[in-house]
């Protein structure tokens, strides 16, 4: 009886032991660490261009300059150690001011300070600039220059250095025009002026005339000198036959000299460029220069007060008159 009860108890306990062994974790599962989530990749720092564009606006706002309120947007393009800063109109997306900064510092904070100062200067220039002139319907606006990053003051300075003008020079007997270039009124020779105006053909003609005149002049001088020497020898000689020959030689030489003189006047006439033509060429050159730099062609520099420059003074005495002659330039 006792053995029968023990056998029944073993049979009933066997399934529970099997289930308990299956549910318990094994050694491998106990030793295995719990898998943790992979660490997040570190955030990539913003590029220098993004850093400057975001921080410059904040720095300007801290200084009391609100670009959003003024209607402007700063665009910064960084290439190597240089940066181009542009100020755009948010309404038309048009570049209002632009400049370039070279040698930008590698340190972000130093670069931020430099670019912020440049951007503040651009905003100040736009605020202080006069209001744009509204063109009438159908009027054509001047072309925008390719070098739009140049400041307006730089363009005006370049035009002032390259502008050409024509003035008058008063002499005792006549007046003639003279050309100058730049704010310092640097004088231009006639050939230099014509080449600058693009009239190489006229400059070549004047050069050829000068060479022909010089050649004929020296030929005239040689013949006249030979004739004079023959005449002096004739006066000094006691031989009548030799004197006759020398007189004939001097006469022929004098005739040749006079012929050469008239040939100089006929073959090498003076080429004159009138004052009206010179002013027309200078005006056309200045208009082309304005188009090159994007300046309005209709605009002219403010009128300068007439000036007179005294270049010389000398007394003179005539048959029935005497006086003091002044030479100057307007």
Coordinates of C-alpha atoms in Angstrom, one line a residue:
X1 CA 0.0 0.0 0.0
X2 CA 2.8 2.3 0.9
X3 CA 4.7 1.6 -2.3
X4 CA 1.5 2.2 -4.4
X5 CA 1.0 5.7 -2.9
X6 CA 4.7 6.6 -3.4
X7 CA 4.5 5.5 -7.1
X8 CA 1.4 7.6 -7.7
X9 CA 3.1 10.7 -6.1
X10 CA 6.2 10.4 -8.3
X11 CA 4.0 10.1 -11.4
X12 CA 2.1 13.3 -10.4
X13 CA 5.3 15.3 -9.6
X14 CA 7.2 14.5 -12.8
X15 CA 5.3 16.9 -15.2
X16 CA 5.7 19.8 -12.8
X17 CA 9.4 19.3 -12.5
X18 CA 9.7 19.2 -16.3
X19 CA 7.8 22.5 -16.7
X20 CA 9.8 24.2 -14.0
X21 CA 13.1 23.2 -15.6
X22 CA 11.9 24.5 -19.0
X23 CA 10.9 27.9 -17.6
X24 CA 14.1 28.5 -15.6
X25 CA 16.8 30.5 -17.5
X26 CA 19.9 28.5 -18.5
X27 CA 23.5 29.5 -17.8
X28 CA 23.9 31.0 -21.3
X29 CA 20.9 33.2 -20.9
X30 CA 22.0 34.3 -17.5
X31 CA 25.5 35.2 -18.7
X32 CA 24.3 37.0 -21.8
X33 CA 24.2 40.8 -21.2
X34 CA 21.2 42.8 -22.2
X35 CA 21.6 44.4 -25.6
X36 CA 21.6 48.2 -25.2
X37 CA 20.7 50.7 -27.9
X38 CA 23.5 51.9 -30.2
X39 CA 24.9 55.3 -29.2
X40 CA 23.6 58.2 -31.3
X41 CA 26.1 59.7 -33.8
X42 CA 27.5 63.1 -32.7
X43 CA 25.7 66.0 -34.4
X44 CA 27.7 67.5 -37.3
X45 CA 28.7 71.1 -36.7
X46 CA 27.2 73.7 -39.0
X47 CA 29.4 74.9 -41.9
X48 CA 31.0 78.3 -41.5
X49 CA 28.6 79.8 -44.1
X50 CA 25.5 78.6 -42.1
X51 CA 27.1 79.7 -38.9
X52 CA 27.8 83.2 -40.2
X53 CA 24.4 83.7 -41.8
X54 CA 22.6 82.8 -38.6
X55 CA 24.9 84.6 -36.2
X56 CA 25.3 87.8 -38.2
X57 CA 21.6 88.4 -38.0
X58 CA 21.6 87.9 -34.3
X59 CA 24.6 90.1 -33.8
X60 CA 23.1 92.9 -35.8
X61 CA 19.8 92.6 -33.9
X62 CA 21.7 92.8 -30.6
X63 CA 23.2 96.1 -31.9
X64 CA 19.7 97.4 -32.7
X65 CA 19.7 96.7 -36.4
X66 CA 16.7 94.6 -37.4
X67 CA 17.1 93.3 -40.9
X68 CA 13.6 91.9 -41.0
X69 CA 12.1 95.3 -40.0
X70 CA 14.2 97.1 -42.7
X71 CA 13.3 94.5 -45.3
X72 CA 16.7 93.2 -46.0
X73 CA 18.4 89.8 -46.0
X74 CA 22.1 88.9 -45.6
X75 CA 23.5 86.3 -47.9
X76 CA 27.1 85.1 -47.2
X77 CA 29.1 82.9 -49.6
X78 CA 32.4 81.5 -48.2
X79 CA 35.1 80.3 -50.5
X80 CA 38.3 79.3 -48.9
X81 CA 39.6 82.3 -46.9
X82 CA 37.3 84.8 -48.6
X83 CA 33.7 85.6 -48.2
X84 CA 31.2 87.6 -50.3
X85 CA 28.6 89.4 -48.3
X86 CA 25.5 90.5 -50.1
X87 CA 22.5 92.5 -48.8
X88 CA 19.3 91.6 -50.6
X89 CA 15.9 93.3 -50.7
X90 CA 13.4 90.7 -49.4
X91 CA 10.7 92.1 -51.7
X92 CA 12.4 91.9 -55.0
X93 CA 15.3 89.6 -54.1
X94 CA 17.6 92.2 -55.7
X95 CA 21.2 92.6 -54.5
X96 CA 21.3 96.1 -53.0
X97 CA 24.9 96.1 -51.8
X98 CA 27.7 93.6 -52.0
X99 CA 31.3 93.4 -51.1
X100 CA 34.1 90.8 -50.7
X101 CA 36.3 90.1 -47.6
X102 CA 39.7 88.5 -48.2
X103 CA 41.8 86.8 -45.6
X104 CA 39.0 85.6 -43.4
X105 CA 40.2 84.3 -40.1
X106 CA 40.0 80.6 -39.4
X107 CA 38.5 81.1 -36.0
X108 CA 34.7 81.3 -36.1
X109 CA 34.3 84.1 -33.6
X110 CA 36.9 86.2 -35.2
X111 CA 35.3 85.7 -38.6
X112 CA 31.9 86.5 -37.1
X113 CA 33.2 89.8 -35.8
X114 CA 34.7 90.8 -39.2
X115 CA 31.6 89.8 -41.2
X116 CA 29.2 91.5 -38.8
X117 CA 31.1 94.8 -39.1
X118 CA 31.1 94.6 -42.9
X119 CA 27.4 93.7 -42.9
X120 CA 26.7 96.7 -40.6
X121 CA 28.6 99.0 -42.9
X122 CA 26.5 97.8 -45.9
X123 CA 23.2 98.4 -44.0
X124 CA 24.5 101.9 -43.1
X125 CA 25.3 102.7 -46.7
X126 CA 21.9 101.6 -47.9
X127 CA 20.1 103.6 -45.2
X128 CA 22.1 106.8 -45.9
X129 CA 21.9 106.4 -49.7
X130 CA 19.5 108.7 -51.6
X131 CA 16.2 107.2 -52.8
X132 CA 16.3 105.6 -56.2
X133 CA 15.0 107.7 -59.1
X134 CA 11.8 106.3 -60.6
X135 CA 12.1 106.1 -64.4
X136 CA 9.3 107.3 -66.6
X137 CA 7.3 104.6 -68.5
X138 CA 9.3 103.4 -71.5
X139 CA 12.6 104.8 -70.3
X140 CA 15.5 102.4 -70.4
X141 CA 17.5 102.0 -67.3
X142 CA 21.3 101.8 -67.4
X143 CA 22.7 98.2 -67.7
X144 CA 23.9 96.6 -64.5
X145 CA 27.7 96.1 -64.7
X146 CA 29.2 92.7 -64.5
X147 CA 31.4 93.6 -61.5
X148 CA 28.4 94.3 -59.3
X149 CA 30.4 93.7 -56.2
X150 CA 32.2 97.0 -56.6
X151 CA 31.0 99.8 -54.5
X152 CA 29.4 102.8 -56.1
X153 CA 32.2 105.0 -54.7
X154 CA 34.8 102.8 -56.3
X155 CA 33.0 103.0 -59.7
X156 CA 32.8 106.8 -59.4
X157 CA 36.5 107.0 -58.5
X158 CA 37.5 104.8 -61.5
X159 CA 35.4 107.0 -63.8
X160 CA 37.0 110.1 -62.4
X161 CA 40.5 108.7 -63.0
X162 CA 39.7 107.7 -66.7
X163 CA 37.5 110.6 -67.7
X164 CA 38.8 112.7 -70.6
X165 CA 38.2 116.4 -71.1
X166 CA 39.2 119.1 -73.5
X167 CA 40.1 122.7 -72.6
X168 CA 41.5 125.8 -74.3
X169 CA 45.0 127.2 -74.2
X170 CA 45.3 130.9 -75.0
X171 CA 48.5 132.1 -76.7
X172 CA 49.5 135.5 -77.8
X173 CA 48.5 135.1 -81.4
X174 CA 46.0 132.2 -81.4
X175 CA 44.3 129.7 -79.2
X176 CA 44.4 125.9 -79.4
X177 CA 42.7 123.0 -77.5
X178 CA 44.5 120.6 -75.2
X179 CA 43.3 117.3 -73.7
X180 CA 43.5 116.1 -70.1
X181 CA 42.6 112.9 -68.2
X182 CA 41.6 112.2 -64.6
X183 CA 40.9 114.4 -61.6
X184 CA 44.5 115.8 -61.7
X185 CA 44.0 117.0 -65.3
X186 CA 47.0 115.1 -66.6
X187 CA 47.8 116.5 -70.0
X188 CA 47.5 114.2 -73.0
X189 CA 49.6 114.7 -76.2
X190 CA 47.6 114.8 -79.4
X191 CA 48.7 111.4 -80.6
X192 CA 48.0 109.9 -77.2
X193 CA 44.6 111.5 -77.1
X194 CA 43.7 110.2 -80.5
X195 CA 44.8 106.6 -79.7
X196 CA 42.8 106.7 -76.5
X197 CA 39.7 107.9 -78.5
X198 CA 40.2 104.9 -80.9
X199 CA 41.3 107.1 -83.8
X200 CA 44.4 105.1 -84.7
X201 CA 44.0 106.1 -88.4
X202 CA 44.2 109.8 -87.7
X203 CA 47.1 109.3 -85.3
X204 CA 49.0 107.3 -88.0
X205 CA 48.4 110.0 -90.6
X206 CA 49.8 112.6 -88.2
X207 CA 52.9 110.5 -87.4
X208 CA 53.5 109.9 -91.2
X209 CA 53.2 113.7 -91.8
X210 CA 55.7 114.4 -89.0
X211 CA 58.2 111.9 -90.5
X212 CA 57.8 113.4 -94.0
X213 CA 58.2 116.9 -92.6
X214 CA 61.4 116.0 -90.7
X215 CA 62.9 114.3 -93.8
X216 CA 62.2 117.3 -96.0
X217 CA 63.4 119.8 -93.4
X218 CA 66.8 118.1 -93.0
X219 CA 67.1 117.9 -96.8
X220 CA 66.4 121.6 -97.0
X221 CA 68.9 122.3 -94.3
X222 CA 71.6 120.3 -96.0
X223 CA 71.1 122.0 -99.4
X224 CA 70.9 125.4 -97.9
X225 CA 74.1 124.8 -95.9
X226 CA 75.9 123.6 -99.0
X227 CA 74.7 126.6 -100.9
X228 CA 75.8 129.0 -98.2
X229 CA 79.3 127.3 -98.0
X230 CA 79.6 127.7 -101.8
X231 CA 78.7 131.4 -101.6
X232 CA 81.2 132.1 -98.9
X233 CA 83.9 130.3 -100.8
X234 CA 83.1 132.4 -103.9
X235 CA 83.5 135.6 -102.0
X236 CA 86.8 134.4 -100.6
X237 CA 88.2 133.2 -103.9
X238 CA 90.3 135.3 -106.3
X239 CA 89.9 133.0 -109.2
X240 CA 87.2 134.4 -111.5
X241 CA 86.3 131.1 -113.1
X242 CA 86.0 129.4 -109.7
X243 CA 83.9 132.3 -108.4
X244 CA 81.5 131.9 -111.3
X245 CA 81.2 128.2 -110.7
X246 CA 80.6 128.7 -107.0
X247 CA 78.0 131.4 -107.7
X248 CA 76.2 129.0 -110.0
X249 CA 76.4 126.3 -107.5
X250 CA 75.0 128.5 -104.7
X251 CA 72.2 129.7 -107.0
X252 CA 71.2 126.2 -107.9
X253 CA 71.5 125.1 -104.3
X254 CA 69.3 128.0 -103.2
X255 CA 66.7 127.1 -105.9
X256 CA 66.7 123.5 -104.7
X257 CA 66.4 124.6 -101.1
X258 CA 63.3 126.8 -102.0
X259 CA 61.8 123.9 -103.9
X260 CA 62.3 121.6 -100.9
X261 CA 60.7 124.2 -98.7
X262 CA 57.6 124.4 -100.9
X263 CA 57.5 120.6 -101.2
X264 CA 57.4 120.4 -97.5
X265 CA 54.4 122.6 -97.4
X266 CA 52.7 120.8 -100.2
X267 CA 53.5 117.2 -99.4
X268 CA 53.2 117.4 -95.6
X269 CA 50.3 119.7 -94.9
X270 CA 49.4 120.3 -91.3
X271 CA 46.7 118.0 -90.0
X272 CA 44.4 119.9 -87.6
X273 CA 41.9 118.3 -85.2
X274 CA 39.3 121.0 -84.5
X275 CA 38.2 121.8 -81.0
X276 CA 34.6 120.7 -81.8
X277 CA 35.9 117.3 -83.1
X278 CA 38.1 116.8 -80.0
X279 CA 35.2 117.6 -77.7
X280 CA 32.9 115.2 -79.6
X281 CA 35.5 112.4 -79.3
X282 CA 35.9 113.1 -75.6
X283 CA 32.2 113.1 -75.0
X284 CA 31.7 109.8 -76.8
X285 CA 34.6 108.2 -74.8
X286 CA 33.2 109.4 -71.5
X287 CA 29.7 108.0 -72.4
X288 CA 31.2 104.6 -73.2
X289 CA 33.1 104.8 -69.9
X290 CA 29.8 105.4 -68.1
X291 CA 28.2 102.5 -69.7
X292 CA 31.2 100.3 -68.8
X293 CA 30.8 101.1 -65.1
X294 CA 27.0 101.1 -65.1
X295 CA 26.6 104.9 -64.6
X296 CA 23.7 106.8 -66.1
X297 CA 24.8 108.3 -69.4
X298 CA 22.4 111.2 -69.1
X299 CA 24.1 112.3 -65.8
X300 CA 27.0 114.6 -65.9
X301 CA 29.5 115.6 -63.3
X302 CA 28.6 118.7 -61.4
X303 CA 29.6 121.9 -63.2
X304 CA 32.9 123.2 -62.2
X305 CA 33.5 126.9 -61.8
X306 CA 35.5 128.3 -64.7
X307 CA 39.2 128.3 -63.8
X308 CA 42.1 130.0 -65.4
X309 CA 45.7 128.8 -65.0
X310 CA 48.5 131.4 -65.8
X311 CA 51.3 129.6 -67.7
X312 CA 53.5 132.5 -68.8
X313 CA 54.0 136.2 -69.1
X314 CA 56.2 138.3 -71.4
X315 CA 56.5 141.9 -72.4
X316 CA 56.3 142.8 -76.1
X317 CA 57.0 145.9 -78.2
X318 CA 55.4 146.6 -81.5
X319 CA 55.7 149.4 -84.1
X320 CA 53.1 151.6 -82.5
X321 CA 52.3 149.7 -79.4
X322 CA 53.8 147.9 -76.4
X323 CA 52.4 145.8 -73.6
X324 CA 52.5 142.8 -71.5
X325 CA 51.3 139.4 -72.9
X326 CA 49.8 136.7 -70.6
X327 CA 49.6 133.0 -71.6
X328 CA 47.1 130.8 -69.7
X329 CA 44.8 127.8 -69.8
X330 CA 41.1 127.6 -69.1

